PDB file of C-alpha atoms and ligand atoms in Angstrom:
ATOM      1  CA  MET A  10      23.774 -24.025  15.194  1.00  0.00           C
ATOM      2  CA  GLU A  11      24.728 -20.361  15.364  1.00  0.00           C
ATOM      3  CA  ILE A  12      25.958 -18.888  12.096  1.00  0.00           C
ATOM      4  CA  SER A  13      27.386 -15.391  11.963  1.00  0.00           C
ATOM      5  CA  PHE A  14      28.417 -13.595   8.803  1.00  0.00           C
ATOM      6  CA  ALA A  15      29.536 -10.459  10.625  1.00  0.00           C
ATOM      7  CA  GLY A  16      32.167  -8.650   8.585  1.00  0.00           C
ATOM      8  CA  LYS A  17      31.348 -10.655   5.415  1.00  0.00           C
ATOM      9  CA  ARG A  18      30.115  -9.213   2.139  1.00  0.00           C
ATOM     10  CA  ALA A  19      27.552 -11.258   0.240  1.00  0.00           C
ATOM     11  CA  LEU A  20      25.958 -11.076  -3.207  1.00  0.00           C
ATOM     12  CA  VAL A  21      22.676 -12.835  -4.015  1.00  0.00           C
ATOM     13  CA  THR A  22      21.207 -13.017  -7.528  1.00  0.00           C
ATOM     14  CA  GLY A  23      17.476 -13.272  -8.116  1.00  0.00           C
ATOM     15  CA  ALA A  24      17.004 -11.565  -4.765  1.00  0.00           C
ATOM     16  CA  GLY A  25      13.684  -9.935  -5.624  1.00  0.00           C
ATOM     17  CA  LYS A  26      11.397 -12.824  -4.802  1.00  0.00           C
ATOM     18  CA  GLY A  27      11.221 -16.323  -3.361  1.00  0.00           C
ATOM     19  CA  ILE A  28      14.353 -18.149  -2.213  1.00  0.00           C
ATOM     20  CA  GLY A  29      16.762 -15.401  -3.282  1.00  0.00           C
ATOM     21  CA  ARG A  30      14.907 -12.692  -1.397  1.00  0.00           C
ATOM     22  CA  ALA A  31      14.696 -14.821   1.761  1.00  0.00           C
ATOM     23  CA  THR A  32      18.406 -15.659   1.447  1.00  0.00           C
ATOM     24  CA  ALA A  33      19.386 -11.990   1.112  1.00  0.00           C
ATOM     25  CA  LEU A  34      17.337 -11.074   4.195  1.00  0.00           C
ATOM     26  CA  ALA A  35      18.699 -14.027   6.205  1.00  0.00           C
ATOM     27  CA  LEU A  36      22.295 -13.131   5.324  1.00  0.00           C
ATOM     28  CA  ALA A  37      21.680  -9.538   6.390  1.00  0.00           C
ATOM     29  CA  ARG A  38      20.144 -10.752   9.675  1.00  0.00           C
ATOM     30  CA  CYS A  39      23.305 -12.836  10.247  1.00  0.00           C
ATOM     31  CA  GLY A  40      25.438  -9.724   9.919  1.00  0.00           C
ATOM     32  CA  ALA A  41      26.554  -9.810   6.263  1.00  0.00           C
ATOM     33  CA  LYS A  42      26.644  -6.696   4.099  1.00  0.00           C
ATOM     34  CA  VAL A  43      24.396  -7.844   1.251  1.00  0.00           C
ATOM     35  CA  THR A  44      24.232  -6.825  -2.398  1.00  0.00           C
ATOM     36  CA  ALA A  45      20.926  -7.924  -3.921  1.00  0.00           C
ATOM     37  CA  VAL A  46      20.780  -8.369  -7.691  1.00  0.00           C
ATOM     38  CA  THR A  47      17.545  -8.781  -9.632  1.00  0.00           C
ATOM     39  CA  ARG A  48      15.778  -7.342 -12.653  1.00  0.00           C
ATOM     40  CA  THR A  49      12.581  -5.793 -11.211  1.00  0.00           C
ATOM     41  CA  GLN A  50      13.202  -2.429  -9.542  1.00  0.00           C
ATOM     42  CA  ALA A  51       9.960  -2.593  -7.512  1.00  0.00           C
ATOM     43  CA  ASP A  52      11.213  -5.789  -5.808  1.00  0.00           C
ATOM     44  CA  LEU A  53      14.487  -4.070  -4.919  1.00  0.00           C
ATOM     45  CA  ASN A  54      12.610  -1.050  -3.545  1.00  0.00           C
ATOM     46  CA  SER A  55      10.537  -3.229  -1.218  1.00  0.00           C
ATOM     47  CA  LEU A  56      13.613  -5.269  -0.223  1.00  0.00           C
ATOM     48  CA  VAL A  57      15.524  -2.141   0.782  1.00  0.00           C
ATOM     49  CA  GLN A  58      12.440  -0.947   2.631  1.00  0.00           C
ATOM     50  CA  GLU A  59      12.498  -4.225   4.572  1.00  0.00           C
ATOM     51  CA  ASN A  60      16.237  -3.968   5.292  1.00  0.00           C
ATOM     52  CA  ALA A  61      17.951  -0.657   4.604  1.00  0.00           C
ATOM     53  CA  SER A  62      21.456  -2.177   4.873  1.00  0.00           C
ATOM     54  CA  ILE A  63      20.967  -4.062   1.562  1.00  0.00           C
ATOM     55  CA  THR A  64      22.566  -2.613  -1.579  1.00  0.00           C
ATOM     56  CA  PRO A  65      20.315  -3.054  -4.643  1.00  0.00           C
ATOM     57  CA  VAL A  66      21.523  -3.716  -8.195  1.00  0.00           C
ATOM     58  CA  CYS A  67      18.939  -3.878 -10.994  1.00  0.00           C
ATOM     59  CA  VAL A  68      19.971  -5.839 -14.097  1.00  0.00           C
ATOM     60  CA  ASP A  69      18.771  -8.594 -16.407  1.00  0.00           C
ATOM     61  CA  LEU A  70      21.368 -11.299 -15.794  1.00  0.00           C
ATOM     62  CA  GLY A  71      20.550 -12.805 -19.189  1.00  0.00           C
ATOM     63  CA  ASP A  72      22.370  -9.834 -20.741  1.00  0.00           C
ATOM     64  CA  TRP A  73      26.154 -10.370 -20.466  1.00  0.00           C
ATOM     65  CA  GLU A  74      27.205  -6.787 -21.257  1.00  0.00           C
ATOM     66  CA  ALA A  75      24.600  -5.219 -18.977  1.00  0.00           C
ATOM     67  CA  THR A  76      25.671  -7.541 -16.152  1.00  0.00           C
ATOM     68  CA  GLU A  77      29.340  -6.689 -16.682  1.00  0.00           C
ATOM     69  CA  THR A  78      28.475  -2.973 -16.407  1.00  0.00           C
ATOM     70  CA  ALA A  79      26.113  -3.368 -13.444  1.00  0.00           C
ATOM     71  CA  LEU A  80      28.642  -5.343 -11.389  1.00  0.00           C
ATOM     72  CA  LYS A  81      31.845  -3.529 -12.301  1.00  0.00           C
ATOM     73  CA  ASP A  82      31.862  -1.526  -9.060  1.00  0.00           C
ATOM     74  CA  VAL A  83      30.387  -4.216  -6.838  1.00  0.00           C
ATOM     75  CA  GLY A  84      33.514  -4.322  -4.663  1.00  0.00           C
ATOM     76  CA  PRO A  85      34.895  -7.230  -2.668  1.00  0.00           C
ATOM     77  CA  ILE A  86      32.506 -10.134  -2.080  1.00  0.00           C
ATOM     78  CA  ASP A  87      33.144 -13.092   0.273  1.00  0.00           C
ATOM     79  CA  LEU A  88      29.907 -15.039  -0.231  1.00  0.00           C
ATOM     80  CA  LEU A  89      28.000 -15.526  -3.479  1.00  0.00           C
ATOM     81  CA  VAL A  90      24.626 -17.145  -4.114  1.00  0.00           C
ATOM     82  CA  ASN A  91      23.790 -17.706  -7.795  1.00  0.00           C
ATOM     83  CA  ASN A  92      20.040 -18.124  -7.449  1.00  0.00           C
ATOM     84  CA  ALA A  93      18.322 -16.396 -10.393  1.00  0.00           C
ATOM     85  CA  ALA A  94      16.736 -18.728 -12.923  1.00  0.00           C
ATOM     86  CA  PHE A  95      14.349 -18.743 -15.863  1.00  0.00           C
ATOM     87  CA  PRO A  96      11.653 -21.415 -15.430  1.00  0.00           C
ATOM     88  CA  SER A  97      11.199 -22.767 -18.945  1.00  0.00           C
ATOM     89  CA  LEU A  98       8.124 -25.003 -19.136  1.00  0.00           C
ATOM     90  CA  GLN A  99       7.727 -26.568 -22.567  1.00  0.00           C
ATOM     91  CA  SER A 100       7.162 -30.118 -23.729  1.00  0.00           C
ATOM     92  CA  PHE A 101      10.148 -31.488 -25.617  1.00  0.00           C
ATOM     93  CA  LEU A 102       8.593 -31.201 -29.097  1.00  0.00           C
ATOM     94  CA  GLU A 103       7.544 -27.589 -28.406  1.00  0.00           C
ATOM     95  CA  ILE A 104      10.927 -26.296 -27.201  1.00  0.00           C
ATOM     96  CA  THR A 105      11.799 -23.016 -28.920  1.00  0.00           C
ATOM     97  CA  PRO A 106      15.289 -21.635 -29.527  1.00  0.00           C
ATOM     98  CA  ASP A 107      14.536 -18.461 -27.570  1.00  0.00           C
ATOM     99  CA  HIS A 108      13.477 -20.429 -24.459  1.00  0.00           C
ATOM    100  CA  PHE A 109      16.576 -22.583 -24.804  1.00  0.00           C
ATOM    101  CA  ASP A 110      18.890 -19.569 -25.100  1.00  0.00           C
ATOM    102  CA  ARG A 111      17.193 -17.576 -22.338  1.00  0.00           C
ATOM    103  CA  SER A 112      17.307 -20.591 -20.002  1.00  0.00           C
ATOM    104  CA  PHE A 113      20.999 -21.278 -20.518  1.00  0.00           C
ATOM    105  CA  ASN A 114      21.863 -17.547 -20.447  1.00  0.00           C
ATOM    106  CA  VAL A 115      20.246 -16.974 -17.062  1.00  0.00           C
ATOM    107  CA  ASN A 116      20.570 -20.367 -15.359  1.00  0.00           C
ATOM    108  CA  VAL A 117      24.121 -21.244 -16.424  1.00  0.00           C
ATOM    109  CA  LYS A 118      25.977 -18.456 -18.234  1.00  0.00           C
ATOM    110  CA  ALA A 119      25.056 -15.773 -15.677  1.00  0.00           C
ATOM    111  CA  ALA A 120      26.175 -18.028 -12.810  1.00  0.00           C
ATOM    112  CA  LEU A 121      29.496 -18.465 -14.588  1.00  0.00           C
ATOM    113  CA  GLN A 122      29.857 -14.742 -15.288  1.00  0.00           C
ATOM    114  CA  VAL A 123      28.961 -13.514 -11.805  1.00  0.00           C
ATOM    115  CA  SER A 124      31.207 -16.193 -10.282  1.00  0.00           C
ATOM    116  CA  GLN A 125      34.116 -15.083 -12.469  1.00  0.00           C
ATOM    117  CA  ILE A 126      33.666 -11.456 -11.396  1.00  0.00           C
ATOM    118  CA  VAL A 127      33.465 -12.380  -7.710  1.00  0.00           C
ATOM    119  CA  ALA A 128      36.115 -15.133  -7.701  1.00  0.00           C
ATOM    120  CA  ARG A 129      38.698 -12.964  -9.461  1.00  0.00           C
ATOM    121  CA  GLY A 130      38.454 -10.575  -6.513  1.00  0.00           C
ATOM    122  CA  MET A 131      38.580 -13.412  -3.968  1.00  0.00           C
ATOM    123  CA  LYS A 132      41.713 -14.794  -5.635  1.00  0.00           C
ATOM    124  CA  ALA A 133      43.401 -11.374  -5.819  1.00  0.00           C
ATOM    125  CA  ARG A 134      42.701 -10.694  -2.129  1.00  0.00           C
ATOM    126  CA  GLY A 135      43.759 -14.213  -1.091  1.00  0.00           C
ATOM    127  CA  SER A 136      40.844 -14.220   1.309  1.00  0.00           C
ATOM    128  CA  GLY A 137      39.007 -17.319   0.046  1.00  0.00           C
ATOM    129  CA  GLY A 138      35.241 -17.440  -0.107  1.00  0.00           C
ATOM    130  CA  SER A 139      32.171 -19.577  -0.584  1.00  0.00           C
ATOM    131  CA  ILE A 140      29.819 -19.817  -3.556  1.00  0.00           C
ATOM    132  CA  VAL A 141      26.462 -21.599  -3.589  1.00  0.00           C
ATOM    133  CA  ASN A 142      24.706 -22.261  -6.873  1.00  0.00           C
ATOM    134  CA  VAL A 143      20.985 -22.895  -6.541  1.00  0.00           C
ATOM    135  CA  SER A 144      20.324 -25.961  -8.650  1.00  0.00           C
ATOM    136  CA  SER A 145      17.381 -28.372  -8.377  1.00  0.00           C
ATOM    137  CA  GLN A 146      16.370 -32.001  -8.051  1.00  0.00           C
ATOM    138  CA  ALA A 147      15.655 -31.473 -11.763  1.00  0.00           C
ATOM    139  CA  SER A 148      19.407 -31.662 -12.434  1.00  0.00           C
ATOM    140  CA  GLN A 149      19.341 -35.372 -11.704  1.00  0.00           C
ATOM    141  CA  CYS A 150      15.801 -36.484 -12.534  1.00  0.00           C
ATOM    142  CA  ALA A 151      13.861 -35.815 -15.754  1.00  0.00           C
ATOM    143  CA  LEU A 152      10.583 -34.012 -15.132  1.00  0.00           C
ATOM    144  CA  ARG A 153       7.827 -33.767 -17.748  1.00  0.00           C
ATOM    145  CA  ASP A 154       7.798 -30.412 -19.629  1.00  0.00           C
ATOM    146  CA  HIS A 155      11.019 -29.393 -17.853  1.00  0.00           C
ATOM    147  CA  THR A 156      13.606 -30.753 -20.329  1.00  0.00           C
ATOM    148  CA  VAL A 157      15.480 -27.491 -20.930  1.00  0.00           C
ATOM    149  CA  TYR A 158      15.237 -26.502 -17.261  1.00  0.00           C
ATOM    150  CA  CYS A 159      16.586 -29.932 -16.246  1.00  0.00           C
ATOM    151  CA  ALA A 160      19.431 -29.582 -18.749  1.00  0.00           C
ATOM    152  CA  THR A 161      20.391 -26.153 -17.366  1.00  0.00           C
ATOM    153  CA  LYS A 162      20.452 -27.467 -13.805  1.00  0.00           C
ATOM    154  CA  ALA A 163      22.544 -30.502 -14.826  1.00  0.00           C
ATOM    155  CA  ALA A 164      24.943 -28.059 -16.485  1.00  0.00           C
ATOM    156  CA  LEU A 165      24.973 -25.939 -13.321  1.00  0.00           C
ATOM    157  CA  ASP A 166      25.892 -28.998 -11.203  1.00  0.00           C
ATOM    158  CA  MET A 167      28.849 -29.750 -13.473  1.00  0.00           C
ATOM    159  CA  LEU A 168      29.852 -26.083 -13.683  1.00  0.00           C
ATOM    160  CA  THR A 169      29.952 -26.193  -9.887  1.00  0.00           C
ATOM    161  CA  LYS A 170      32.297 -29.193  -9.855  1.00  0.00           C
ATOM    162  CA  GLY A 171      34.639 -27.518 -12.343  1.00  0.00           C
ATOM    163  CA  MET A 172      34.657 -24.353 -10.257  1.00  0.00           C
ATOM    164  CA  ALA A 173      35.285 -26.354  -7.076  1.00  0.00           C
ATOM    165  CA  LEU A 174      38.250 -28.022  -8.755  1.00  0.00           C
ATOM    166  CA  GLU A 175      39.843 -24.847 -10.098  1.00  0.00           C
ATOM    167  CA  LEU A 176      38.978 -22.431  -7.289  1.00  0.00           C
ATOM    168  CA  GLY A 177      39.667 -24.811  -4.387  1.00  0.00           C
ATOM    169  CA  PRO A 178      43.399 -23.990  -4.339  1.00  0.00           C
ATOM    170  CA  TYR A 179      42.407 -20.375  -3.569  1.00  0.00           C
ATOM    171  CA  GLN A 180      40.249 -21.557  -0.641  1.00  0.00           C
ATOM    172  CA  ILE A 181      37.105 -20.735  -2.584  1.00  0.00           C
ATOM    173  CA  ARG A 182      34.499 -23.464  -2.028  1.00  0.00           C
ATOM    174  CA  VAL A 183      31.685 -24.003  -4.531  1.00  0.00           C
ATOM    175  CA  ASN A 184      28.612 -26.165  -3.891  1.00  0.00           C
ATOM    176  CA  THR A 185      24.994 -26.479  -4.998  1.00  0.00           C
ATOM    177  CA  VAL A 186      21.724 -26.910  -3.175  1.00  0.00           C
ATOM    178  CA  ASN A 187      19.225 -29.060  -5.072  1.00  0.00           C
ATOM    179  CA  PRO A 188      15.711 -28.420  -3.767  1.00  0.00           C
ATOM    180  CA  THR A 189      12.517 -30.246  -4.568  1.00  0.00           C
ATOM    181  CA  VAL A 190       9.426 -28.137  -5.299  1.00  0.00           C
ATOM    182  CA  VAL A 191       9.064 -24.949  -3.234  1.00  0.00           C
ATOM    183  CA  MET A 192       5.784 -23.052  -3.621  1.00  0.00           C
ATOM    184  CA  THR A 193       7.256 -19.727  -4.681  1.00  0.00           C
ATOM    185  CA  ASP A 194       6.086 -17.931  -7.845  1.00  0.00           C
ATOM    186  CA  MET A 195       8.277 -20.318  -9.826  1.00  0.00           C
ATOM    187  CA  GLY A 196       7.029 -23.365  -7.946  1.00  0.00           C
ATOM    188  CA  ARG A 197       3.407 -22.355  -8.485  1.00  0.00           C
ATOM    189  CA  LEU A 198       4.028 -22.086 -12.232  1.00  0.00           C
ATOM    190  CA  GLY A 199       4.874 -25.767 -12.527  1.00  0.00           C
ATOM    191  CA  TRP A 200       3.014 -27.366  -9.640  1.00  0.00           C
ATOM    192  CA  SER A 201      -0.294 -25.562  -8.995  1.00  0.00           C
ATOM    193  CA  ASP A 202      -2.274 -28.295 -10.728  1.00  0.00           C
ATOM    194  CA  PRO A 203      -3.439 -30.502  -7.806  1.00  0.00           C
ATOM    195  CA  GLU A 204      -3.021 -33.711  -9.844  1.00  0.00           C
ATOM    196  CA  LYS A 205       0.600 -32.881 -10.733  1.00  0.00           C
ATOM    197  CA  SER A 206       1.472 -31.727  -7.242  1.00  0.00           C
ATOM    198  CA  LYS A 207      -0.115 -34.797  -5.615  1.00  0.00           C
ATOM    199  CA  ASN A 208       1.858 -37.064  -7.911  1.00  0.00           C
ATOM    200  CA  MET A 209       5.139 -35.236  -7.182  1.00  0.00           C
ATOM    201  CA  MET A 210       4.516 -35.175  -3.444  1.00  0.00           C
ATOM    202  CA  SER A 211       3.836 -38.911  -3.416  1.00  0.00           C
ATOM    203  CA  ARG A 212       7.403 -39.435  -4.675  1.00  0.00           C
ATOM    204  CA  ILE A 213       8.923 -37.463  -1.782  1.00  0.00           C
ATOM    205  CA  PRO A 214       9.520 -39.766   1.207  1.00  0.00           C
ATOM    206  CA  LEU A 215       8.915 -36.935   3.700  1.00  0.00           C
ATOM    207  CA  GLY A 216       5.550 -36.340   2.005  1.00  0.00           C
ATOM    208  CA  ARG A 217       5.806 -32.575   1.592  1.00  0.00           C
ATOM    209  CA  PHE A 218       7.356 -29.903  -0.593  1.00  0.00           C
ATOM    210  CA  ALA A 219      10.271 -27.853   0.744  1.00  0.00           C
ATOM    211  CA  GLU A 220       9.677 -24.553   2.493  1.00  0.00           C
ATOM    212  CA  VAL A 221      11.731 -21.525   1.446  1.00  0.00           C
ATOM    213  CA  GLU A 222      13.367 -21.670   4.881  1.00  0.00           C
ATOM    214  CA  ASP A 223      14.547 -25.278   4.305  1.00  0.00           C
ATOM    215  CA  VAL A 224      16.491 -24.117   1.257  1.00  0.00           C
ATOM    216  CA  VAL A 225      17.790 -20.928   2.891  1.00  0.00           C
ATOM    217  CA  ASN A 226      19.134 -22.884   5.880  1.00  0.00           C
ATOM    218  CA  SER A 227      21.086 -25.240   3.603  1.00  0.00           C
ATOM    219  CA  ILE A 228      22.463 -22.286   1.626  1.00  0.00           C
ATOM    220  CA  LEU A 229      23.604 -20.580   4.844  1.00  0.00           C
ATOM    221  CA  PHE A 230      25.277 -23.793   6.004  1.00  0.00           C
ATOM    222  CA  LEU A 231      27.199 -24.166   2.737  1.00  0.00           C
ATOM    223  CA  LEU A 232      28.216 -20.494   2.780  1.00  0.00           C
ATOM    224  CA  SER A 233      29.443 -20.728   6.355  1.00  0.00           C
ATOM    225  CA  ASP A 234      32.615 -22.097   7.924  1.00  0.00           C
ATOM    226  CA  LYS A 235      30.478 -24.900   9.404  1.00  0.00           C
ATOM    227  CA  SER A 236      30.960 -26.615   6.024  1.00  0.00           C
ATOM    228  CA  SER A 237      34.613 -25.640   5.612  1.00  0.00           C
ATOM    229  CA  MET A 238      35.681 -29.037   4.180  1.00  0.00           C
ATOM    230  CA  THR A 239      32.690 -29.378   1.828  1.00  0.00           C
ATOM    231  CA  ASN A 240      33.509 -28.492  -1.772  1.00  0.00           C
ATOM    232  CA  GLY A 241      31.943 -29.520  -5.087  1.00  0.00           C
ATOM    233  CA  VAL A 242      28.883 -31.246  -3.664  1.00  0.00           C
ATOM    234  CA  ALA A 243      25.230 -31.157  -4.720  1.00  0.00           C
ATOM    235  CA  LEU A 244      23.172 -31.071  -1.520  1.00  0.00           C
ATOM    236  CA  PRO A 245      19.604 -32.301  -2.058  1.00  0.00           C
ATOM    237  CA  VAL A 246      16.951 -30.402  -0.099  1.00  0.00           C
ATOM    238  CA  ASP A 247      14.310 -32.768  -1.358  1.00  0.00           C
ATOM    239  CA  GLY A 248      12.895 -34.852   1.469  1.00  0.00           C
ATOM    240  CA  GLY A 249      14.575 -37.895  -0.076  1.00  0.00           C
ATOM    241  CA  PHE A 250      13.165 -37.570  -3.635  1.00  0.00           C
ATOM    242  CA  LEU A 251      16.507 -38.220  -5.350  1.00  0.00           C
ATOM    243  CA  SER A 252      17.470 -41.130  -3.147  1.00  0.00           C
ATOM    244  CA  CYS A 253      14.635 -43.428  -4.234  1.00  0.00           C
TER     245      CYS A 253
HETATM  246  P1  LIG B 316      11.115 -17.012  -8.024  1.00  0.00           P
HETATM  247  O1  LIG B 316      10.510 -16.995  -9.379  1.00  0.00           O
HETATM  248  O2  LIG B 316      10.243 -16.913  -6.837  1.00  0.00           O
HETATM  249  O3  LIG B 316      12.247 -15.890  -7.906  1.00  0.00           O
HETATM  250  C1  LIG B 316      13.257 -15.804  -8.869  1.00  0.00           C
HETATM  251  C2  LIG B 316      13.955 -14.477  -8.732  1.00  0.00           C
HETATM  252  O4  LIG B 316      14.998 -14.430  -9.722  1.00  0.00           O
HETATM  253  C3  LIG B 316      13.019 -13.310  -9.034  1.00  0.00           C
HETATM  254  O5  LIG B 316      13.317 -12.237  -8.195  1.00  0.00           O
HETATM  255  C4  LIG B 316      13.352 -12.997 -10.481  1.00  0.00           C
HETATM  256  O6  LIG B 316      13.063 -11.681 -10.874  1.00  0.00           O
HETATM  257  C5  LIG B 316      14.848 -13.243 -10.489  1.00  0.00           C
HETATM  258  N1  LIG B 316      15.336 -13.409 -11.855  1.00  0.00           N
HETATM  259  C6  LIG B 316      14.878 -14.291 -12.769  1.00  0.00           C
HETATM  260  N2  LIG B 316      15.483 -14.088 -13.945  1.00  0.00           N
HETATM  261  C7  LIG B 316      16.343 -13.055 -13.766  1.00  0.00           C
HETATM  262  C8  LIG B 316      17.226 -12.366 -14.619  1.00  0.00           C
HETATM  263  N3  LIG B 316      17.355 -12.685 -15.908  1.00  0.00           N
HETATM  264  N4  LIG B 316      17.964 -11.353 -14.112  1.00  0.00           N
HETATM  265  C9  LIG B 316      17.843 -11.000 -12.817  1.00  0.00           C
HETATM  266  N5  LIG B 316      17.003 -11.612 -11.955  1.00  0.00           N
HETATM  267  C10 LIG B 316      16.252 -12.622 -12.432  1.00  0.00           C
HETATM  268  O7  LIG B 316      11.967 -18.370  -7.996  1.00  0.00           O
HETATM  269  P2  LIG B 316      12.400 -19.324  -6.781  1.00  0.00           P
HETATM  270  O8  LIG B 316      12.714 -18.531  -5.593  1.00  0.00           O
HETATM  271  O9  LIG B 316      11.419 -20.416  -6.702  1.00  0.00           O
HETATM  272  O10 LIG B 316      13.716 -19.965  -7.404  1.00  0.00           O
HETATM  273  C11 LIG B 316      15.021 -19.607  -6.973  1.00  0.00           C
HETATM  274  C12 LIG B 316      15.976 -20.674  -7.435  1.00  0.00           C
HETATM  275  O11 LIG B 316      15.584 -21.934  -6.893  1.00  0.00           O
HETATM  276  C13 LIG B 316      16.050 -20.878  -8.935  1.00  0.00           C
HETATM  277  O12 LIG B 316      17.373 -21.127  -9.314  1.00  0.00           O
HETATM  278  C14 LIG B 316      15.212 -22.113  -9.163  1.00  0.00           C
HETATM  279  O13 LIG B 316      15.572 -22.794 -10.337  1.00  0.00           O
HETATM  280  C15 LIG B 316      15.547 -22.902  -7.920  1.00  0.00           C
HETATM  281  N6  LIG B 316      14.570 -23.912  -7.581  1.00  0.00           N
HETATM  282  C16 LIG B 316      13.259 -23.575  -7.366  1.00  0.00           C
HETATM  283  C17 LIG B 316      12.350 -24.557  -7.069  1.00  0.00           C
HETATM  284  C18 LIG B 316      10.901 -24.253  -6.852  1.00  0.00           C
HETATM  285  O14 LIG B 316      10.089 -25.200  -6.872  1.00  0.00           O
HETATM  286  N7  LIG B 316      10.502 -23.010  -6.622  1.00  0.00           N
HETATM  287  C19 LIG B 316      12.744 -25.972  -6.954  1.00  0.00           C
HETATM  288  C20 LIG B 316      14.146 -26.205  -7.177  1.00  0.00           C
HETATM  289  C21 LIG B 316      15.012 -25.208  -7.480  1.00  0.00           C
HETATM  290  P3  LIG B 316      11.718 -11.376 -11.741  1.00  0.00           P
HETATM  291  O15 LIG B 316      10.574 -11.873 -10.914  1.00  0.00           O
HETATM  292  O16 LIG B 316      11.768  -9.921 -11.876  1.00  0.00           O
HETATM  293  O17 LIG B 316      11.873 -12.138 -13.016  1.00  0.00           O
END
């Protein structure tokens, strides 16, 4: 399936590492003009070195005012990927207010804020658009020590449905991808322990974790016109984990 984003402008959050970085590079390869947003300048420097057409924006998306300022001149965007997330790992009885607030600020509130900024422009231009929120299998299945993370991803799934409902009339589609474990920095944090990872893998019918590319391909599909009638869905990229 050939996907071209020639002439499109895309914004990817959390584009410094892992899935976000690979998504930004893939979008650029498919012809999109990409704005990459993340909070570590060194990651942006190396990203721009890898692809000089990418526009870098350095901001902590957990800070509403800073994000408002950083994105005020971002210009028209056709495709948005809300990918940045804070991986809170605490057992339920140990959950701290700061982890709770940071998790919801980055994983949910920032997705809402960046979507508002981008969707206001899409609506004003009447050009439509596509938004993909990077959720997780954790939105639909409780995972030990991931309670707050799971709650943020469940909130992100429902935020997505609300956005799909209200933005649909402007031809703005909003969907999520819901991956199983991917061995990025974040994945390694939760699943490096061989016992834990073996147990998780045994619950995935395909018997493996997802590769970054598996997730990127699903994101590209949902961003593209190949999914032009798909709106408000949560697409598992989980080898069947959620279906059993
Ligand atoms: P990584 O940790 O590899 O990358 C996350 C990126 O987001 C980093 O560049 C990070 O920057 C950036 N980021 C985090 N917080 C902020 C912030 N406050 N402001 C700006 N940028 C920020 O994660 P993954 O690629 O693994 O995860 C990407 C998405 O996929 C997340 O939404 C995650 O929840 C989801 N996901 C991941 C899974 C996995 O197993 N890896 C499974 C299911 C879903 P920095 O490093 O500077 O903090």
